[in-house]
Amino acid sequence: MAEKATNPIPSVWARRQREPEQPVLSRDTIVREAIAMLDADGVEALSMRKLGARLNAGATSLYRHVATKDELIELAVDEVFGEIPVPDPSAADWRADVALTCESFRATTLRHRWLGSVIGQAGLVYLGPNLLTVSERMAALFSAAGFPEPSRAIDTLLSYVLGMSTTEAAFLTTVARSGDTEAEFIARLMPSTAEAVAGHDFLADAFAATAADAVANPAALRDQKFNYGLEVVLDGLALRLPR
């Protein structure tokens, strides 16, 4: 009986890696340069041709190390996850350890503003070594705290962190493209926002309460919003701990 033909799994983590034919052009070098391009211009600007030009190498040379642009994105995502430290478990103060991890995750997403937009589309990115390390260490934190279902608690928490930081990163990208500082951009937007919320009582009150702070110190206001939501999520998760 003939063997059943199967299609290869489209992920860098599921494909056997070949020995590089050009030792000078390593996969690490390619990924680092790709991240620099992503940070500067976003996902839309990244192509194998442009990346090859920046590395003084043809696209064909890149394909010897990375099969597709999608694989390159997988590698880039995993590389930046290596920037997220997770503390060793401390049952005495699990909330502080988890909050520190979440703040680091958010900071990484804001440094690499393309991350949130691709992480849900980057193939089998969860199989990357750095992401696996972060996941394992977070599981250790929640297990040490006594959560009976640590993976579900982590999913809930990271859904909040990723959602908030992705929205925040998108806003900061818009600000950067405007050429203004964040405070200048918000100040220019104020008249249009005030006009838009007029007649919506709750929205108008909320706008009036935060307008001055939004212009005076927008970064601090973003921090406050993130930390408020994080505390709410942690409060809810704490209720799941066995009493």
Short mmCIF file of N, CA and C in Angstrom, two decimals, residues 183 186-187 190 206-218 221:
data_model
loop_
_atom_site.label_atom_id
_atom_site.label_comp_id
_atom_site.label_asym_id
_atom_site.label_seq_id
_atom_site.Cartn_x
_atom_site.Cartn_y
_atom_site.Cartn_z
N ALA A 183 1.15 64.40 23.32
CA ALA A 183 0.36 65.49 23.90
C ALA A 183 -0.16 66.43 22.81
N ILE A 186 -3.08 64.73 20.91
CA ILE A 186 -4.31 64.71 21.70
C ILE A 186 -4.93 66.11 21.77
N ALA A 187 -4.07 67.12 21.93
CA ALA A 187 -4.58 68.50 21.99
C ALA A 187 -5.27 68.88 20.69
N MET A 190 -8.76 67.25 20.56
CA MET A 190 -9.74 67.61 21.58
C MET A 190 -11.02 68.24 21.02
N ALA A 206 -17.13 61.67 31.09
CA ALA A 206 -15.84 60.98 31.16
C ALA A 206 -14.76 61.78 30.43
N PHE A 207 -15.13 62.34 29.28
CA PHE A 207 -14.18 63.16 28.51
C PHE A 207 -13.76 64.38 29.31
N ALA A 208 -14.72 65.06 29.92
CA ALA A 208 -14.42 66.26 30.70
C ALA A 208 -13.52 65.94 31.90
N ALA A 209 -13.72 64.77 32.49
CA ALA A 209 -12.95 64.40 33.68
C ALA A 209 -11.50 64.08 33.36
N THR A 210 -11.20 63.64 32.14
CA THR A 210 -9.83 63.20 31.82
C THR A 210 -9.13 64.08 30.79
N ALA A 211 -9.82 65.06 30.23
CA ALA A 211 -9.24 65.85 29.13
C ALA A 211 -7.95 66.54 29.53
N ALA A 212 -7.94 67.17 30.69
CA ALA A 212 -6.74 67.91 31.11
C ALA A 212 -5.56 66.98 31.31
N ASP A 213 -5.79 65.84 31.98
CA ASP A 213 -4.70 64.88 32.21
C ASP A 213 -4.21 64.27 30.90
N ALA A 214 -5.13 64.07 29.96
CA ALA A 214 -4.76 63.46 28.68
C ALA A 214 -3.77 64.33 27.93
N VAL A 215 -3.88 65.64 28.06
CA VAL A 215 -2.94 66.54 27.39
C VAL A 215 -1.69 66.75 28.23
N ALA A 216 -1.87 66.89 29.54
CA ALA A 216 -0.74 67.21 30.42
C ALA A 216 0.24 66.04 30.53
N ASN A 217 -0.29 64.82 30.67
CA ASN A 217 0.59 63.66 30.84
C ASN A 217 -0.09 62.41 30.29
N PRO A 218 -0.15 62.29 28.98
CA PRO A 218 -0.87 61.17 28.38
C PRO A 218 -0.30 59.80 28.73
N LEU A 221 -1.60 58.73 32.06
CA LEU A 221 -3.01 58.34 31.98
C LEU A 221 -3.14 56.94 31.38
#
